[in-house]
Tab-separated table of N, CA and C in Angstrom:
chain	number	residue	atom	x	y	z
X	7	MET	N	-64.050	104.483	-18.605
X	7	MET	CA	-63.175	105.085	-17.599
X	7	MET	C	-64.024	105.684	-16.481
X	8	PRO	N	-63.647	105.446	-15.214
X	8	PRO	CA	-64.440	105.979	-14.101
X	8	PRO	C	-64.489	107.511	-14.126
X	9	GLU	N	-65.613	108.030	-13.673
X	9	GLU	CA	-65.841	109.466	-13.635
X	9	GLU	C	-65.009	110.107	-12.520
X	10	ILE	N	-64.493	111.314	-12.794
X	10	ILE	CA	-63.778	112.078	-11.773
X	10	ILE	C	-64.608	113.306	-11.430
X	11	ARG	N	-64.790	113.527	-10.126
X	11	ARG	CA	-65.516	114.702	-9.617
X	11	ARG	C	-64.560	115.473	-8.704
X	12	PHE	N	-64.871	116.737	-8.436
X	12	PHE	CA	-63.987	117.594	-7.648
X	12	PHE	C	-64.759	118.309	-6.549
X	13	SER	N	-64.097	118.462	-5.399
X	13	SER	CA	-64.689	119.216	-4.294
X	13	SER	C	-64.193	120.664	-4.357
X	14	PRO	N	-64.911	121.582	-3.706
X	14	PRO	CA	-64.437	122.967	-3.643
X	14	PRO	C	-63.097	123.097	-2.910
X	15	SER	N	-62.740	122.082	-2.111
X	15	SER	CA	-61.463	122.110	-1.392
X	15	SER	C	-60.348	121.428	-2.197
X	16	HIS	N	-60.593	121.224	-3.497
X	16	HIS	CA	-59.573	120.765	-4.447
X	16	HIS	C	-59.146	119.307	-4.271
X	17	ILE	N	-60.072	118.480	-3.807
X	17	ILE	CA	-59.847	117.037	-3.742
X	17	ILE	C	-60.605	116.408	-4.906
X	18	TRP	N	-59.920	115.531	-5.666
X	18	TRP	CA	-60.634	114.819	-6.721
X	18	TRP	C	-61.096	113.464	-6.186
X	19	ALA	N	-62.162	112.973	-6.769
X	19	ALA	CA	-62.722	111.667	-6.421
X	19	ALA	C	-63.003	110.918	-7.712
X	20	ARG	N	-62.318	109.787	-7.903
X	20	ARG	CA	-62.577	108.916	-9.055
X	20	ARG	C	-63.499	107.812	-8.558
X	21	ILE	N	-64.698	107.766	-9.131
X	21	ILE	CA	-65.753	106.897	-8.639
X	21	ILE	C	-65.810	105.608	-9.445
X	22	ASP	N	-65.844	104.486	-8.722
X	22	ASP	CA	-65.980	103.179	-9.348
X	22	ASP	C	-66.943	102.373	-8.485
X	23	GLY	N	-68.207	102.345	-8.882
X	23	GLY	CA	-69.226	101.665	-8.089
X	23	GLY	C	-69.449	102.398	-6.778
X	24	ASP	N	-69.269	101.690	-5.646
X	24	ASP	CA	-69.460	102.315	-4.336
X	24	ASP	C	-68.125	102.685	-3.685
X	25	THR	N	-67.075	102.788	-4.508
X	25	THR	CA	-65.744	103.139	-4.017
X	25	THR	C	-65.272	104.424	-4.691
X	26	ALA	N	-64.589	105.259	-3.911
X	26	ALA	CA	-63.991	106.480	-4.452
X	26	ALA	C	-62.508	106.484	-4.122
X	27	VAL	N	-61.693	106.769	-5.128
X	27	VAL	CA	-60.268	107.005	-4.927
X	27	VAL	C	-60.115	108.516	-4.834
X	28	LEU	N	-59.437	109.004	-3.786
X	28	LEU	CA	-59.299	110.441	-3.561
X	28	LEU	C	-57.857	110.893	-3.732
X	29	GLY	N	-57.696	112.125	-4.196
X	29	GLY	CA	-56.369	112.716	-4.327
X	29	GLY	C	-56.455	114.225	-4.419
X	30	LEU	N	-55.308	114.865	-4.420
X	30	LEU	CA	-55.242	116.321	-4.562
X	30	LEU	C	-55.274	116.688	-6.034
X	31	SER	N	-56.027	117.727	-6.372
X	31	SER	CA	-56.101	118.144	-7.769
X	31	SER	C	-54.767	118.696	-8.251
X	32	ASP	N	-54.592	118.657	-9.547
X	32	ASP	CA	-53.388	119.205	-10.166
X	32	ASP	C	-53.262	120.696	-9.829
X	33	TYR	N	-54.395	121.387	-9.813
X	33	TYR	CA	-54.399	122.820	-9.511
X	33	TYR	C	-53.840	123.095	-8.116
X	34	ILE	N	-54.344	122.398	-7.101
X	34	ILE	CA	-53.923	122.710	-5.729
X	34	ILE	C	-52.499	122.244	-5.457
X	35	GLN	N	-52.093	121.116	-6.021
X	35	GLN	CA	-50.714	120.689	-5.790
X	35	GLN	C	-49.763	121.695	-6.419
X	36	ASP	N	-50.168	122.302	-7.543
X	36	ASP	CA	-49.354	123.332	-8.182
X	36	ASP	C	-49.304	124.595	-7.307
X	37	GLN	N	-50.424	124.956	-6.688
X	37	GLN	CA	-50.486	126.121	-5.806
X	37	GLN	C	-49.648	125.923	-4.544
X	38	LEU	N	-49.652	124.701	-4.011
X	38	LEU	CA	-48.920	124.411	-2.777
X	38	LEU	C	-47.410	124.354	-2.991
X	39	GLY	N	-46.994	123.978	-4.189
X	39	GLY	CA	-45.567	123.789	-4.442
X	39	GLY	C	-45.145	122.381	-4.062
X	40	ASP	N	-43.861	122.189	-3.826
X	40	ASP	CA	-43.338	120.854	-3.533
X	40	ASP	C	-43.891	120.320	-2.213
X	41	ILE	N	-44.611	119.220	-2.293
X	41	ILE	CA	-45.210	118.612	-1.111
X	41	ILE	C	-44.154	117.795	-0.385
X	42	THR	N	-44.020	118.055	0.921
X	42	THR	CA	-42.966	117.422	1.714
X	42	THR	C	-43.490	116.339	2.652
X	43	SER	N	-44.762	116.421	3.066
X	43	SER	CA	-45.320	115.356	3.900
X	43	SER	C	-46.842	115.390	3.865
X	44	LEU	N	-47.418	114.253	4.213
X	44	LEU	CA	-48.868	114.088	4.242
X	44	LEU	C	-49.265	113.410	5.541
X	45	GLN	N	-50.362	113.853	6.108
X	45	GLN	CA	-50.985	113.157	7.229
X	45	GLN	C	-52.337	112.688	6.712
X	46	LEU	N	-52.527	111.371	6.662
X	46	LEU	CA	-53.744	110.790	6.107
X	46	LEU	C	-54.453	109.956	7.163
X	47	PRO	N	-55.756	109.724	6.972
X	47	PRO	CA	-56.484	108.872	7.921
X	47	PRO	C	-56.006	107.426	7.821
X	48	ASP	N	-56.390	106.631	8.806
X	48	ASP	CA	-56.033	105.218	8.849
X	48	ASP	C	-57.135	104.374	8.238
X	49	ILE	N	-56.776	103.174	7.779
X	49	ILE	CA	-57.767	102.221	7.297
X	49	ILE	C	-58.762	101.968	8.431
X	50	GLY	N	-60.046	101.993	8.087
X	50	GLY	CA	-61.103	101.793	9.075
X	50	GLY	C	-61.690	103.090	9.608
X	51	ASP	N	-60.974	104.206	9.434
X	51	ASP	CA	-61.524	105.499	9.861
X	51	ASP	C	-62.754	105.827	9.023
X	52	VAL	N	-63.740	106.437	9.651
X	52	VAL	CA	-64.934	106.886	8.935
X	52	VAL	C	-64.826	108.393	8.759
X	53	LEU	N	-64.840	108.821	7.503
X	53	LEU	CA	-64.735	110.236	7.171
X	53	LEU	C	-66.122	110.809	6.936
X	54	ARG	N	-66.271	112.072	7.223
X	54	ARG	CA	-67.516	112.801	6.982
X	54	ARG	C	-67.248	113.893	5.961
X	55	ALA	N	-68.137	114.017	4.994
X	55	ALA	CA	-67.986	115.039	3.960
X	55	ALA	C	-67.837	116.420	4.600
X	56	THR	N	-66.932	117.196	4.068
X	56	THR	CA	-66.581	118.566	4.465
X	56	THR	C	-65.865	118.651	5.816
X	57	ARG	N	-65.500	117.524	6.404
X	57	ARG	CA	-64.744	117.518	7.658
X	57	ARG	C	-63.280	117.200	7.379
X	58	ARG	N	-62.429	117.586	8.280
X	58	ARG	CA	-60.993	117.373	8.126
X	58	ARG	C	-60.661	115.875	8.071
X	59	MET	N	-59.794	115.512	7.111
X	59	MET	CA	-59.366	114.116	7.000
X	59	MET	C	-57.856	113.976	7.100
X	60	GLY	N	-57.139	115.086	7.262
X	60	GLY	CA	-55.686	115.040	7.349
X	60	GLY	C	-55.098	116.382	6.982
X	61	GLU	N	-53.812	116.373	6.622
X	61	GLU	CA	-53.185	117.608	6.192
X	61	GLU	C	-52.049	117.328	5.224
X	62	VAL	N	-51.731	118.366	4.473
X	62	VAL	CA	-50.643	118.302	3.507
X	62	VAL	C	-49.664	119.422	3.844
X	63	GLU	N	-48.390	119.085	3.831
X	63	GLU	CA	-47.360	120.076	4.135
X	63	GLU	C	-46.484	120.255	2.900
X	64	SER	N	-46.258	121.520	2.572
X	64	SER	CA	-45.359	121.840	1.469
X	64	SER	C	-44.231	122.691	2.033
X	65	GLU	N	-43.311	123.085	1.178
X	65	GLU	CA	-42.203	123.917	1.637
X	65	GLU	C	-42.700	125.258	2.175
X	66	ASP	N	-43.878	125.703	1.715
X	66	ASP	CA	-44.387	127.025	2.074
X	66	ASP	C	-45.458	127.028	3.159
X	67	ALA	N	-46.229	125.932	3.284
X	67	ALA	CA	-47.378	125.982	4.192
X	67	ALA	C	-47.850	124.582	4.564
X	68	THR	N	-48.649	124.530	5.631
X	68	THR	CA	-49.367	123.319	5.996
X	68	THR	C	-50.842	123.623	5.816
X	69	SER	N	-51.553	122.756	5.091
X	69	SER	CA	-52.960	122.984	4.788
X	69	SER	C	-53.777	121.766	5.188
X	70	PRO	N	-54.983	122.000	5.725
X	70	PRO	CA	-55.855	120.870	6.048
X	70	PRO	C	-56.404	120.228	4.777
X	71	LEU	N	-56.681	118.938	4.865
X	71	LEU	CA	-57.359	118.221	3.792
X	71	LEU	C	-58.787	117.967	4.250
X	72	GLU	N	-59.744	118.280	3.397
X	72	GLU	CA	-61.156	118.132	3.726
X	72	GLU	C	-61.757	116.992	2.905
X	73	ALA	N	-62.393	116.072	3.586
X	73	ALA	CA	-63.024	114.935	2.898
X	73	ALA	C	-64.145	115.430	1.987
X	74	PRO	N	-64.163	114.995	0.738
X	74	PRO	CA	-65.237	115.412	-0.158
X	74	PRO	C	-66.506	114.565	-0.018
X	75	LEU	N	-66.365	113.367	0.583
X	75	LEU	CA	-67.464	112.418	0.676
X	75	LEU	C	-67.429	111.708	2.028
X	76	THR	N	-68.547	111.122	2.404
X	76	THR	CA	-68.648	110.348	3.634
X	76	THR	C	-68.419	108.870	3.326
X	77	GLY	N	-67.618	108.219	4.173
X	77	GLY	CA	-67.398	106.795	3.993
X	77	GLY	C	-66.245	106.289	4.828
X	78	GLU	N	-66.003	104.982	4.708
X	78	GLU	CA	-64.939	104.323	5.460
X	78	GLU	C	-63.683	104.194	4.606
X	79	VAL	N	-62.542	104.525	5.200
X	79	VAL	CA	-61.254	104.382	4.517
X	79	VAL	C	-60.952	102.890	4.399
X	80	ILE	N	-60.792	102.409	3.149
X	80	ILE	CA	-60.506	100.993	2.940
X	80	ILE	C	-59.074	100.768	2.457
X	81	GLU	N	-58.397	101.842	2.052
X	81	GLU	CA	-57.006	101.716	1.628
X	81	GLU	C	-56.333	103.085	1.702
X	82	VAL	N	-55.068	103.080	2.098
X	82	VAL	CA	-54.237	104.284	2.114
X	82	VAL	C	-53.049	103.992	1.202
X	83	ASN	N	-52.693	104.936	0.350
X	83	ASN	CA	-51.587	104.736	-0.583
X	83	ASN	C	-50.256	104.848	0.155
X	84	PRO	N	-49.572	103.718	0.394
X	84	PRO	CA	-48.309	103.767	1.130
X	84	PRO	C	-47.205	104.490	0.351
X	85	GLU	N	-47.328	104.505	-0.972
X	85	GLU	CA	-46.306	105.140	-1.803
X	85	GLU	C	-46.219	106.645	-1.542
X	86	VAL	N	-47.376	107.325	-1.380
X	86	VAL	CA	-47.330	108.781	-1.159
X	86	VAL	C	-46.857	109.131	0.239
X	87	LEU	N	-47.043	108.211	1.190
X	87	LEU	CA	-46.544	108.484	2.537
X	87	LEU	C	-45.015	108.476	2.543
X	88	GLY	N	-44.423	107.575	1.760
X	88	GLY	CA	-42.974	107.490	1.667
X	88	GLY	C	-42.375	108.480	0.682
X	89	SER	N	-43.153	108.827	-0.334
X	89	SER	CA	-42.691	109.753	-1.382
X	89	SER	C	-43.800	110.752	-1.698
X	90	PRO	N	-43.995	111.750	-0.817
X	90	PRO	CA	-45.093	112.693	-1.027
X	90	PRO	C	-44.991	113.479	-2.333
X	91	ASP	N	-43.794	113.534	-2.919
X	91	ASP	CA	-43.623	114.241	-4.191
X	91	ASP	C	-44.399	113.575	-5.333
X	92	LEU	N	-44.880	112.333	-5.146
X	92	LEU	CA	-45.731	111.693	-6.154
X	92	LEU	C	-47.000	112.501	-6.393
X	93	VAL	N	-47.470	113.211	-5.356
X	93	VAL	CA	-48.659	114.043	-5.507
X	93	VAL	C	-48.371	115.161	-6.509
X	94	ASN	N	-47.137	115.668	-6.523
X	94	ASN	CA	-46.762	116.699	-7.485
X	94	ASN	C	-46.548	116.119	-8.882
X	95	SER	N	-45.865	114.998	-8.958
X	95	SER	CA	-45.468	114.471	-10.269
X	95	SER	C	-46.574	113.689	-10.971
X	96	ASP	N	-47.496	113.089	-10.231
X	96	ASP	CA	-48.528	112.246	-10.846
X	96	ASP	C	-49.801	112.257	-9.988
X	97	PRO	N	-50.460	113.431	-9.854
X	97	PRO	CA	-51.565	113.558	-8.897
X	97	PRO	C	-52.770	112.662	-9.170
X	98	PHE	N	-52.999	112.253	-10.425
X	98	PHE	CA	-54.195	111.471	-10.736
X	98	PHE	C	-53.953	109.971	-10.816
X	99	GLU	N	-52.712	109.537	-10.771
X	99	GLU	CA	-52.439	108.113	-10.862
X	99	GLU	C	-51.651	107.643	-9.636
X	100	ALA	N	-50.337	107.668	-9.697
X	100	ALA	CA	-49.512	107.175	-8.586
X	100	ALA	C	-49.671	108.018	-7.327
X	101	GLY	N	-50.094	109.270	-7.462
X	101	GLY	CA	-50.199	110.175	-6.320
X	101	GLY	C	-51.544	110.200	-5.622
X	102	TRP	N	-52.386	109.189	-5.849
X	102	TRP	CA	-53.668	109.142	-5.128
X	102	TRP	C	-53.405	109.000	-3.627
X	103	LEU	N	-54.386	109.394	-2.806
X	103	LEU	CA	-54.197	109.397	-1.350
X	103	LEU	C	-54.868	108.215	-0.652
X	104	ILE	N	-56.184	108.104	-0.788
X	104	ILE	CA	-56.928	107.052	-0.084
X	104	ILE	C	-58.050	106.515	-0.958
X	105	LYS	N	-58.555	105.325	-0.563
X	105	LYS	CA	-59.769	104.769	-1.154
X	105	LYS	C	-60.823	104.728	-0.068
X	106	LEU	N	-62.030	105.095	-0.469
X	106	LEU	CA	-63.138	105.262	0.461
X	106	LEU	C	-64.319	104.429	-0.011
X	107	LYS	N	-64.923	103.644	0.905
X	107	LYS	CA	-66.187	102.955	0.597
X	107	LYS	C	-67.289	103.948	0.934
X	108	LEU	N	-68.049	104.336	-0.078
X	108	LEU	CA	-69.037	105.410	0.080
X	108	LEU	C	-70.223	104.987	0.943
X	109	ASP	N	-70.615	105.896	1.844
X	109	ASP	CA	-71.825	105.697	2.641
X	109	ASP	C	-73.056	106.179	1.887
X	110	ASP	N	-72.916	107.298	1.157
X	110	ASP	CA	-74.058	107.939	0.515
X	110	ASP	C	-73.681	108.419	-0.882
X	111	PRO	N	-73.877	107.574	-1.897
X	111	PRO	CA	-73.523	107.968	-3.261
X	111	PRO	C	-74.215	109.254	-3.727
X	112	ALA	N	-75.330	109.627	-3.102
X	112	ALA	CA	-76.021	110.867	-3.475
X	112	ALA	C	-75.143	112.094	-3.223
X	113	GLU	N	-74.157	111.978	-2.328
X	113	GLU	CA	-73.241	113.102	-2.075
X	113	GLU	C	-72.454	113.488	-3.324
X	114	LEU	N	-72.317	112.571	-4.265
X	114	LEU	CA	-71.584	112.866	-5.495
X	114	LEU	C	-72.179	114.053	-6.234
X	115	GLU	N	-73.483	114.247	-6.074
X	115	GLU	CA	-74.155	115.370	-6.742
X	115	GLU	C	-73.643	116.714	-6.241
X	116	GLN	N	-73.042	116.740	-5.050
X	116	GLN	CA	-72.515	117.985	-4.483
X	116	GLN	C	-71.147	118.345	-5.067
X	117	LEU	N	-70.502	117.390	-5.739
X	117	LEU	CA	-69.173	117.624	-6.297
X	117	LEU	C	-69.277	118.152	-7.722
X	118	MET	N	-68.204	118.794	-8.170
X	118	MET	CA	-68.177	119.406	-9.500
X	118	MET	C	-67.675	118.433	-10.565
X	119	SER	N	-68.176	118.607	-11.766
X	119	SER	CA	-67.650	117.875	-12.913
X	119	SER	C	-66.283	118.456	-13.266
X	120	GLU	N	-65.554	117.772	-14.134
X	120	GLU	CA	-64.254	118.292	-14.567
X	120	GLU	C	-64.406	119.666	-15.214
X	121	GLU	N	-65.466	119.870	-15.995
X	121	GLU	CA	-65.695	121.151	-16.662
X	121	GLU	C	-65.984	122.249	-15.640
X	122	GLU	N	-66.838	121.952	-14.668
X	122	GLU	CA	-67.164	122.950	-13.636
X	122	GLU	C	-65.920	123.301	-12.820
X	123	TYR	N	-65.114	122.301	-12.508
X	123	TYR	CA	-63.892	122.547	-11.731
X	123	TYR	C	-62.906	123.388	-12.532
X	124	ALA	N	-62.792	123.111	-13.814
X	124	ALA	CA	-61.884	123.896	-14.679
X	124	ALA	C	-62.322	125.364	-14.689
X	125	GLU	N	-63.636	125.612	-14.729
X	125	GLU	CA	-64.132	126.993	-14.676
X	125	GLU	C	-63.768	127.653	-13.350
X	126	LEU	N	-63.939	126.926	-12.254
X	126	LEU	CA	-63.622	127.464	-10.933
X	126	LEU	C	-62.150	127.845	-10.835
X	127	THR	N	-61.276	126.971	-11.293
X	127	THR	CA	-59.847	127.205	-11.114
X	127	THR	C	-59.271	128.204	-12.115
X	128	THR	N	-59.958	128.470	-13.213
X	128	THR	CA	-59.471	129.500	-14.119
X	128	THR	C	-59.982	130.880	-13.728
X	129	GLU	N	-61.044	130.914	-12.906
X	129	GLU	CA	-61.560	132.194	-12.412
X	129	GLU	C	-60.736	132.752	-11.278
X	130	VAL	N	-59.988	131.891	-10.594
X	130	VAL	CA	-59.236	132.298	-9.409
X	130	VAL	C	-58.063	133.174	-9.795
């Protein structure tokens, strides 16, 4: 099973070779509440780690989404654009956001393991 890593901005990255599937963590989607809309990058956009890649809107707030890794967007999940509640109901499977072709796999070392992320989110 591909490894999952987490950014401090609560984005998960499931790594498979030189590709990363990105989504919102279960923790942050729970904190945001019911997600009502998403603004995501387009296919072909080049994202930079720690830079804004879009935004998520819930009933309570609009929050920026920060790219956890650098790379080119190779796929956007059309299902979450039409049904943003998938991020709430199935954040790690049907609720994924984008697929990214990684520019620098070494950036993965900057992300947290599942255990490290669990420690971070239980301390909050």
